[in-house]
Coordinates of C-alpha atoms in Angstrom, one line a residue:
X297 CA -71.7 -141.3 -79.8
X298 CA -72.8 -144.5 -80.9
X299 CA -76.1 -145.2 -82.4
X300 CA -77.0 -149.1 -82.1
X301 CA -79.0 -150.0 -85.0
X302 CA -80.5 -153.2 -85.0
X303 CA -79.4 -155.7 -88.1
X304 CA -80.6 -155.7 -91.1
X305 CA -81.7 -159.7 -91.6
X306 CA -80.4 -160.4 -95.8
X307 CA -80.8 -164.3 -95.3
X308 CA -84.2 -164.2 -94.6
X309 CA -84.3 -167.7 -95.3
X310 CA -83.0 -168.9 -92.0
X311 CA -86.6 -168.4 -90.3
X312 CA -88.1 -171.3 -91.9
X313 CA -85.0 -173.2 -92.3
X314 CA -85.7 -176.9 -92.6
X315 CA -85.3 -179.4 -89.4
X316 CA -83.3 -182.3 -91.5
X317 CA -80.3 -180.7 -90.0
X318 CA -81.5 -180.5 -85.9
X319 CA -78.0 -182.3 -85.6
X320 CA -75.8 -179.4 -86.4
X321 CA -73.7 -178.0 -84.2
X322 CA -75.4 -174.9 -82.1
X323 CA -78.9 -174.5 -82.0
X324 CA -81.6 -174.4 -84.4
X325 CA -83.0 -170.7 -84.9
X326 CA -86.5 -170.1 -86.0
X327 CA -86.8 -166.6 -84.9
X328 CA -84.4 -163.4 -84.5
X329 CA -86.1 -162.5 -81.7
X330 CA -85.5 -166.0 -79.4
X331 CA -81.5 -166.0 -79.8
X332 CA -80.1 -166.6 -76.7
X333 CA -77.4 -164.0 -75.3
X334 CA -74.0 -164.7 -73.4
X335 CA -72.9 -162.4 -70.8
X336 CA -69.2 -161.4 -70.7
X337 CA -67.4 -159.7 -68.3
X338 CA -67.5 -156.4 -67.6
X339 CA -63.6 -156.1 -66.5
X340 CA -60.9 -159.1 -66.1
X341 CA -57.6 -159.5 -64.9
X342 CA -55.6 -162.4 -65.3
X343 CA -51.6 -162.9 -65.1
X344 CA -49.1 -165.2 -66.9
X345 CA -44.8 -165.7 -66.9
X346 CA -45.0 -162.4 -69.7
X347 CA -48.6 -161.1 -70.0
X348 CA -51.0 -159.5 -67.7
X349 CA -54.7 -159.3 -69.0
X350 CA -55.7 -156.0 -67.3
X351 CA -59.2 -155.2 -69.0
X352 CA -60.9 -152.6 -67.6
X353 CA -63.4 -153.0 -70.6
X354 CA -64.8 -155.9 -72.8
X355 CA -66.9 -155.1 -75.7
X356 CA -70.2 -155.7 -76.3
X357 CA -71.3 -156.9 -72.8
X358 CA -73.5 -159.0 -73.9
X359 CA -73.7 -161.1 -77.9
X360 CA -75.1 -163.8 -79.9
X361 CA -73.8 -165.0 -83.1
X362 CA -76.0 -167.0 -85.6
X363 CA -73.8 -168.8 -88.7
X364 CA -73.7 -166.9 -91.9
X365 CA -71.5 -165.8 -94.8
X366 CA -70.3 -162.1 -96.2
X367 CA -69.9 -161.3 -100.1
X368 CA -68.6 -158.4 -101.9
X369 CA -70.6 -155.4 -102.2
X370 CA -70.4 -154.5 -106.0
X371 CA -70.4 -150.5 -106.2
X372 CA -69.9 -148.8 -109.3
X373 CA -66.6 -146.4 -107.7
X374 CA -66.2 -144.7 -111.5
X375 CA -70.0 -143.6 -111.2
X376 CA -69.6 -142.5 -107.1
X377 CA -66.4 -140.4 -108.4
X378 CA -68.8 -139.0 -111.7
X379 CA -71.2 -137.7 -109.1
X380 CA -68.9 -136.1 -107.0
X381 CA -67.0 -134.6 -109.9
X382 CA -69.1 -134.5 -113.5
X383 CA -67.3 -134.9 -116.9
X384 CA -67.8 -130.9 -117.1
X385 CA -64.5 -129.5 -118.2
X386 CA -63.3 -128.8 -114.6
X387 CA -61.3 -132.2 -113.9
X388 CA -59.6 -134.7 -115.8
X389 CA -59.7 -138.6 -115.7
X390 CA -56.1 -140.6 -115.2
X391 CA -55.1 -142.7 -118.5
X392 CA -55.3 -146.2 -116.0
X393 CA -58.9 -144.6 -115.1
X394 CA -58.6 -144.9 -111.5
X395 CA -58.3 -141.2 -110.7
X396 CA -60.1 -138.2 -111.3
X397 CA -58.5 -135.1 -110.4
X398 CA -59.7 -131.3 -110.3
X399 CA -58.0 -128.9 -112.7
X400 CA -57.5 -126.3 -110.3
X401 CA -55.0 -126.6 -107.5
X402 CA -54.5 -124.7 -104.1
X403 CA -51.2 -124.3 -102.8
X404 CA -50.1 -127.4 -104.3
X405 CA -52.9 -129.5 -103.8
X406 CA -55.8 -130.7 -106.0
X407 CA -59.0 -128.6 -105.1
X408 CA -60.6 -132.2 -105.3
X409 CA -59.5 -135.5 -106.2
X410 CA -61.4 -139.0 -106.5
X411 CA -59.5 -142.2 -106.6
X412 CA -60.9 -145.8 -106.6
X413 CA -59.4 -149.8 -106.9
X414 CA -61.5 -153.3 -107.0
X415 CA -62.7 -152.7 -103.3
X416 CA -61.9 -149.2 -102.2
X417 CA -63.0 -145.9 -102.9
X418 CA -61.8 -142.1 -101.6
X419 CA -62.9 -138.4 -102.1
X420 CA -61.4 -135.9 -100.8
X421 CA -61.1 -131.9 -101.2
X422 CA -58.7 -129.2 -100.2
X423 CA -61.0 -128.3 -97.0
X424 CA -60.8 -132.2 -95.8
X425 CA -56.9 -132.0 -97.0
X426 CA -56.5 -129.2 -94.4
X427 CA -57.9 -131.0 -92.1
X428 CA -56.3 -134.2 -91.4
X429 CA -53.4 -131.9 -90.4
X430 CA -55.7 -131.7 -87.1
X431 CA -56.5 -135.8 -87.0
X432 CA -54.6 -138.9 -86.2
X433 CA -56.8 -141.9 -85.8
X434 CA -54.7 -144.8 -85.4
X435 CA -53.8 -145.9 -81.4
X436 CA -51.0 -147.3 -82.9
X437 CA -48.7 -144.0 -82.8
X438 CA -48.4 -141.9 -80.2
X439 CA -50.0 -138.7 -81.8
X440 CA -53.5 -140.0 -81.6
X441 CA -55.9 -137.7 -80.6
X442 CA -59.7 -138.7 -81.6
X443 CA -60.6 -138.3 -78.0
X444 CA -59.8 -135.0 -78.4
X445 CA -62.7 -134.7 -80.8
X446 CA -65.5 -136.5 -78.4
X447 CA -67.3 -134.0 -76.8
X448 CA -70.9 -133.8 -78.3
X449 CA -71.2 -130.8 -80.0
X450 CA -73.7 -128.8 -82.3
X451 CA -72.8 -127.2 -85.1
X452 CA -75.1 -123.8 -86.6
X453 CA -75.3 -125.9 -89.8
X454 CA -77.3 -128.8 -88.2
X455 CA -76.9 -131.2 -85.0
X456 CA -74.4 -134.5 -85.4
X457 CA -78.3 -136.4 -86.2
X458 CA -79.5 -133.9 -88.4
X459 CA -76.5 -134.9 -90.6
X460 CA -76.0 -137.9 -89.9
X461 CA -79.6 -138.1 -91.8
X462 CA -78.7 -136.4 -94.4
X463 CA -75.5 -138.4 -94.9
X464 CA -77.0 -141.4 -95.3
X465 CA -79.3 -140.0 -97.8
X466 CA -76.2 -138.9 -99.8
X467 CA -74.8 -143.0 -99.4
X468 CA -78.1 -143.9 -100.9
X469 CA -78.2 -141.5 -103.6
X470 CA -74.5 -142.9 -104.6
X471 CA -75.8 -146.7 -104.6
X472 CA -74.5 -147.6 -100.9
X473 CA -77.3 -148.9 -99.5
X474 CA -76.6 -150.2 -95.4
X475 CA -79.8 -150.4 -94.8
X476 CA -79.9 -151.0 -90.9
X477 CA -76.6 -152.9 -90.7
X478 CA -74.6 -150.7 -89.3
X479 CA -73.3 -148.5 -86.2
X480 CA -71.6 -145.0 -85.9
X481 CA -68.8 -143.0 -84.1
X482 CA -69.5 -139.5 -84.4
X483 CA -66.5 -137.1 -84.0
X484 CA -67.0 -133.5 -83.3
X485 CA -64.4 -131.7 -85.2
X486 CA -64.6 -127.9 -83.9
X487 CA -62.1 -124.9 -85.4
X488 CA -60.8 -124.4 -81.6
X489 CA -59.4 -127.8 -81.3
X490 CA -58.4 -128.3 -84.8
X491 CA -56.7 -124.9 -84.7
X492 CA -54.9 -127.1 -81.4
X493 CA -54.0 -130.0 -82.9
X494 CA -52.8 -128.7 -85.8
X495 CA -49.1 -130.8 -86.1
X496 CA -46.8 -130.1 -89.2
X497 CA -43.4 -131.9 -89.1
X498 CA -40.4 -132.9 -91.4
X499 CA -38.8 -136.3 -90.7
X500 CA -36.4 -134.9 -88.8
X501 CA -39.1 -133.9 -86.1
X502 CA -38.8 -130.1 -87.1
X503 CA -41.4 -128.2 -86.9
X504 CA -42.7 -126.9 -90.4
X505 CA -44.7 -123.6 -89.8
X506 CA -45.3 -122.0 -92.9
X507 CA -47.5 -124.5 -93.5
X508 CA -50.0 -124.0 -90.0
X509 CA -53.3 -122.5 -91.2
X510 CA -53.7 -119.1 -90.3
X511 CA -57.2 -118.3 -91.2
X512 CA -58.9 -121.2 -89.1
X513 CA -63.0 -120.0 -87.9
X514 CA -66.1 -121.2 -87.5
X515 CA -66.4 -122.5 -91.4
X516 CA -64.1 -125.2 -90.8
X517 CA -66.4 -127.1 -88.4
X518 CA -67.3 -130.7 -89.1
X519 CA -68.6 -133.7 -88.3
X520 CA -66.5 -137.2 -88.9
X521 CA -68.6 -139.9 -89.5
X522 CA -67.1 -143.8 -88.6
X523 CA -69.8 -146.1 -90.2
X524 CA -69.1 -149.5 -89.2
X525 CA -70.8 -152.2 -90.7
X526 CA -72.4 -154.9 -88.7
X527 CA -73.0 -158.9 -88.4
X528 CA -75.4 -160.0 -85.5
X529 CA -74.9 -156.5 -83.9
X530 CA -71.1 -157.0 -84.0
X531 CA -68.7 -154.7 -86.1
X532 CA -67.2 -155.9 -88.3
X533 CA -63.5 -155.9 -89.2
X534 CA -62.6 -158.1 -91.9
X535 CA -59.2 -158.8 -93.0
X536 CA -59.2 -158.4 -96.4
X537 CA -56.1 -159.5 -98.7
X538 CA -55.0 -156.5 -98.6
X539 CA -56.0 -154.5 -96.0
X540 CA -55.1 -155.5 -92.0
X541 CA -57.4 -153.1 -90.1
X542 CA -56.9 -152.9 -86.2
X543 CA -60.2 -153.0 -84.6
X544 CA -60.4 -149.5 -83.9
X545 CA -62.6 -146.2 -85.7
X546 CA -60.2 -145.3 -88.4
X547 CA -60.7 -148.4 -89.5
X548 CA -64.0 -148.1 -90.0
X549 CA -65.3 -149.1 -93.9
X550 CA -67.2 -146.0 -94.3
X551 CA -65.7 -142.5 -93.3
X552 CA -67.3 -139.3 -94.1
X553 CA -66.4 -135.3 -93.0
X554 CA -69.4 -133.4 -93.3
X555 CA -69.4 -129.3 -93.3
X556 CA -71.7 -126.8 -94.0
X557 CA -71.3 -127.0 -97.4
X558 CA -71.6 -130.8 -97.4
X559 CA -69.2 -134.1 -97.6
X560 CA -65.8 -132.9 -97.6
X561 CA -64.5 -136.9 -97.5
X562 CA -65.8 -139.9 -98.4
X563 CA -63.6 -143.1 -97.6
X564 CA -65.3 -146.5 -98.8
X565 CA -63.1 -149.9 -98.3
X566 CA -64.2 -153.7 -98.0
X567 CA -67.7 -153.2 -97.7
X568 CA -69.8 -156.0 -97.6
X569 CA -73.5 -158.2 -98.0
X570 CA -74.3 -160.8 -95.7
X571 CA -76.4 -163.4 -95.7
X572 CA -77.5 -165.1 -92.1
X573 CA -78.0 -169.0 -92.0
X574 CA -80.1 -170.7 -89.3
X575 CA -78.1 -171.9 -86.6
X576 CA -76.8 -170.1 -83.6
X577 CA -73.6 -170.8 -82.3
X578 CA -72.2 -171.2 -78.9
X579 CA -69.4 -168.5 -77.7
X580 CA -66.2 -170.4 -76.0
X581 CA -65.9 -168.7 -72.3
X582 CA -64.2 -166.0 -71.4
X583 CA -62.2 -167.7 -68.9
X584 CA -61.1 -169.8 -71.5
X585 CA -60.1 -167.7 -74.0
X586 CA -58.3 -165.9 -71.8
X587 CA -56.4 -169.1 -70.8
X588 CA -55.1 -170.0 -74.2
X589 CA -53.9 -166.2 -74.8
X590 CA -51.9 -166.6 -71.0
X591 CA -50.6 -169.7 -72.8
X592 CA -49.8 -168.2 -76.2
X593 CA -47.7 -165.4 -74.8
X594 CA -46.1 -168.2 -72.2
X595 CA -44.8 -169.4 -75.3
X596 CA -42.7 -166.9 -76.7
X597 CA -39.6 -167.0 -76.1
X598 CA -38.0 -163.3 -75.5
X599 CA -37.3 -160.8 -72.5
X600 CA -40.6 -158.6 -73.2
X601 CA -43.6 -158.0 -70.8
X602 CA -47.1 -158.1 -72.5
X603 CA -49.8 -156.6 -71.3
X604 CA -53.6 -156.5 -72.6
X605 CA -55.5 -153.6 -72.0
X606 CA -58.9 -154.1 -74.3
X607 CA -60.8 -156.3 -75.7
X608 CA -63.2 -156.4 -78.5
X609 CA -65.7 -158.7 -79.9
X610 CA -65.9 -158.6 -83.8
X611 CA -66.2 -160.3 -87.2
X612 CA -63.3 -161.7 -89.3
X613 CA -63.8 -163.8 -92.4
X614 CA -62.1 -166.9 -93.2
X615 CA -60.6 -167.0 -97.0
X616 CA -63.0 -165.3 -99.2
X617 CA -64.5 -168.2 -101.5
X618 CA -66.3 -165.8 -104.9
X619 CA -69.0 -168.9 -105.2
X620 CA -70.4 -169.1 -101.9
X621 CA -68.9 -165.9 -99.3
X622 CA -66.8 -165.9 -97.0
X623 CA -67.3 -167.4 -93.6
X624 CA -68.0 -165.3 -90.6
X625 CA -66.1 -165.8 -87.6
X626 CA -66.7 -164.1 -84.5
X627 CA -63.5 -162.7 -83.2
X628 CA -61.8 -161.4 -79.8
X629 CA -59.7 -158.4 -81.0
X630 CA -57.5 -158.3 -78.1
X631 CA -55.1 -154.6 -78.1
X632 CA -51.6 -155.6 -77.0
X633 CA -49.2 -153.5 -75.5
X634 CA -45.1 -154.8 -75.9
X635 CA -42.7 -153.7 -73.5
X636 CA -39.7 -155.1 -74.6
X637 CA -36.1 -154.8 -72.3
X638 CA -33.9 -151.8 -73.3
X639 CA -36.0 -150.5 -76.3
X640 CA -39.4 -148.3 -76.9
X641 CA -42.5 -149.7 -76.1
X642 CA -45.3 -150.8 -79.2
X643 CA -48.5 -151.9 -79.6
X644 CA -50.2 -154.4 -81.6
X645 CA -53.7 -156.8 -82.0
X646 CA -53.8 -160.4 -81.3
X647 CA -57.5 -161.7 -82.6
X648 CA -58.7 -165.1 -81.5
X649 CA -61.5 -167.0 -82.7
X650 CA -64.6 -166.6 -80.6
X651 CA -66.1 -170.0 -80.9
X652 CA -63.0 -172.3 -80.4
X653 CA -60.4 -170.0 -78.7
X654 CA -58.1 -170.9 -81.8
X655 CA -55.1 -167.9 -82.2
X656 CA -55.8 -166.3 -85.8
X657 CA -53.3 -164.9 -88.5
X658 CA -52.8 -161.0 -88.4

């Protein structure tokens, strides 16, 4: 499910913006509500020496993009982990105080556990722990199975927007304020399928089962919660210095499980504040863009067939600057697939700058 939440305008400064700079490239906004939208495709094939663009799907279908720059949110992660887990006896604080674990452990593994750097934060409990034995999010392997979890379901503890509601209460009441700038994928994790998907393996690829769950029921079931921020209604997936996110949920910068007896996990990474400027820039057409990817692939020089599958519109940020933000660049996140002679397929993401069709660093 995705709810579409319209965006939340932080530069409000753009509306009267002055007219000294009518000579700017793109046009001159003095109202959200006039933007001019571009149309893309709904599906496109195209075919070079090595790559065959075979989108069946092209995300959003329709998009503007008006200029503007992200910063930092500044989050107190020390305080979010003090609310989760209070200086009450019953956990303990690492010396480099990063970490905050539970004193009481089940089957070897912290009851709950907090941990927090510069831009990331993560709380997670035994129930969640158990859990993620049930969940692979990335496409990247072969084990992914989210779509096993997207059939809308309604738990006896509340419906996926009853807690959704009350999960972005608990954001607010832990200082992570989105205000409207956001979208979500809602997952529905039911004891059935979990109980299914269940996977415990060494690195040999044996199978491990003393450690299956045998006591899965109806307590276990959960909702998983893939907040995405957004810019101009456009998700956004910043590569950060240290993080390279595919365009895809489990990337998302906020991810919550929520049971019956509440949030189970809270991941927090690379969220940002944006501020919108005043002019609105033009998108580089499709046809186009697609060109220069047929010619980037033409380029390289090996025996492997390419083939594109999806494509993505999303934001990307040029070199964060701490004075003034970083750029935002709308960005085609383009899902390759490699099919290389004599060895196992793979899978990657080319992005390409949306406005100039330039190829971008991964």
């Amino acid at each position: 499910m995705k709810k579409k939440l319209m965006i939340v305008l932080l530069g409000l400064g753009f509306i009267l913006a002055g007219c000294q700079n009518s000579k700017e490239k793109g046009i001159k906004i003095t109202d959200i509500e006039n933007v001019q939208k571009t149309t893309f495709p709904s599906s496109y094939q195209l075919s070079g020496e090595h790559i065959s663009l075979n989108i069946d799907s092209i995300e959003p279908g329709e998009a503007y993009f008006i200029n503007g720059t992200a910063n930092l949110m500044e989050l107190d992660y020390k305080g979010i982990g003090r609310i989760f887990m209070p200086d009450d006896g019953t956990n303990q604080i690492s010396e480099g105080d990063k970490l905050i674990f539970s004193n009481e452990e089940i089957k070897g593994v912290y009851k709950e556990m907090c941990t927090w750097g510069n831009t990331t934060f993560s709380y997670q409990t035994h129930e969640a722990y158990e859990l993620f034995s049930s969940i692979s999010s990335s496409k990247k392997i072969q084990e992914y199975n989210l779509s096993e979890y997207a059939e809308k379901k309604d738990f006896s503890f509340g419906s996926a927007d009853e807690v959704f509601e009350k999960t972005i209460d608990s954001l607010e009441e832990l200082g992570i304020r989105l205000g409207e700038n956001y979208r979500v994928d809602t997952y529905y994790l039911d004891y059935e399928t979990l109980k299914e998907q269940e996977r415990h393996y060494d690195i040999d690829g044996n199978k491990l089962e003393e450690r299956y769950k045998t006591d899965w029921s109806e307590a276990d079931n959960a909702y998983l919660f893939y907040i995405h921020q957004t810019y101009c209604d456009i998700e956004d997936y910043h590569n950060g210095d240290f993080w390279k996110g595919r365009a895809e949920d489990g990337n998302a910068q906020i991810q919550i499980i929520y049971d019956a007896e509440g949030i189970q996990y809270l991941s927090v990474k690379n969220l940002s504040t944006y501020t919108m400027g005043s002019i609105q820039e033009e998108f580089m057409d499709f046809d186009t863009i697609a060109d220069k990817v047929v010619m980037h692939f033409d380029y390289i020089l090996d025996d492997a067939n390419y083939e594109i599958t999806t494509a993505q519109l999303i934001c990307d940020y040029e070199t964060p600057s701490a004075k003034s933000g970083s750029v935002i660049i709308p960005t085609w996140a383009f899902q390759v697939n490699v099919m290389p002679e004599g060895e196992l397929p793979s899978n990657y993401e080319l992005r390409v700058n949306a406005l100039t069709g330039e190829i971008m660093e991964n």
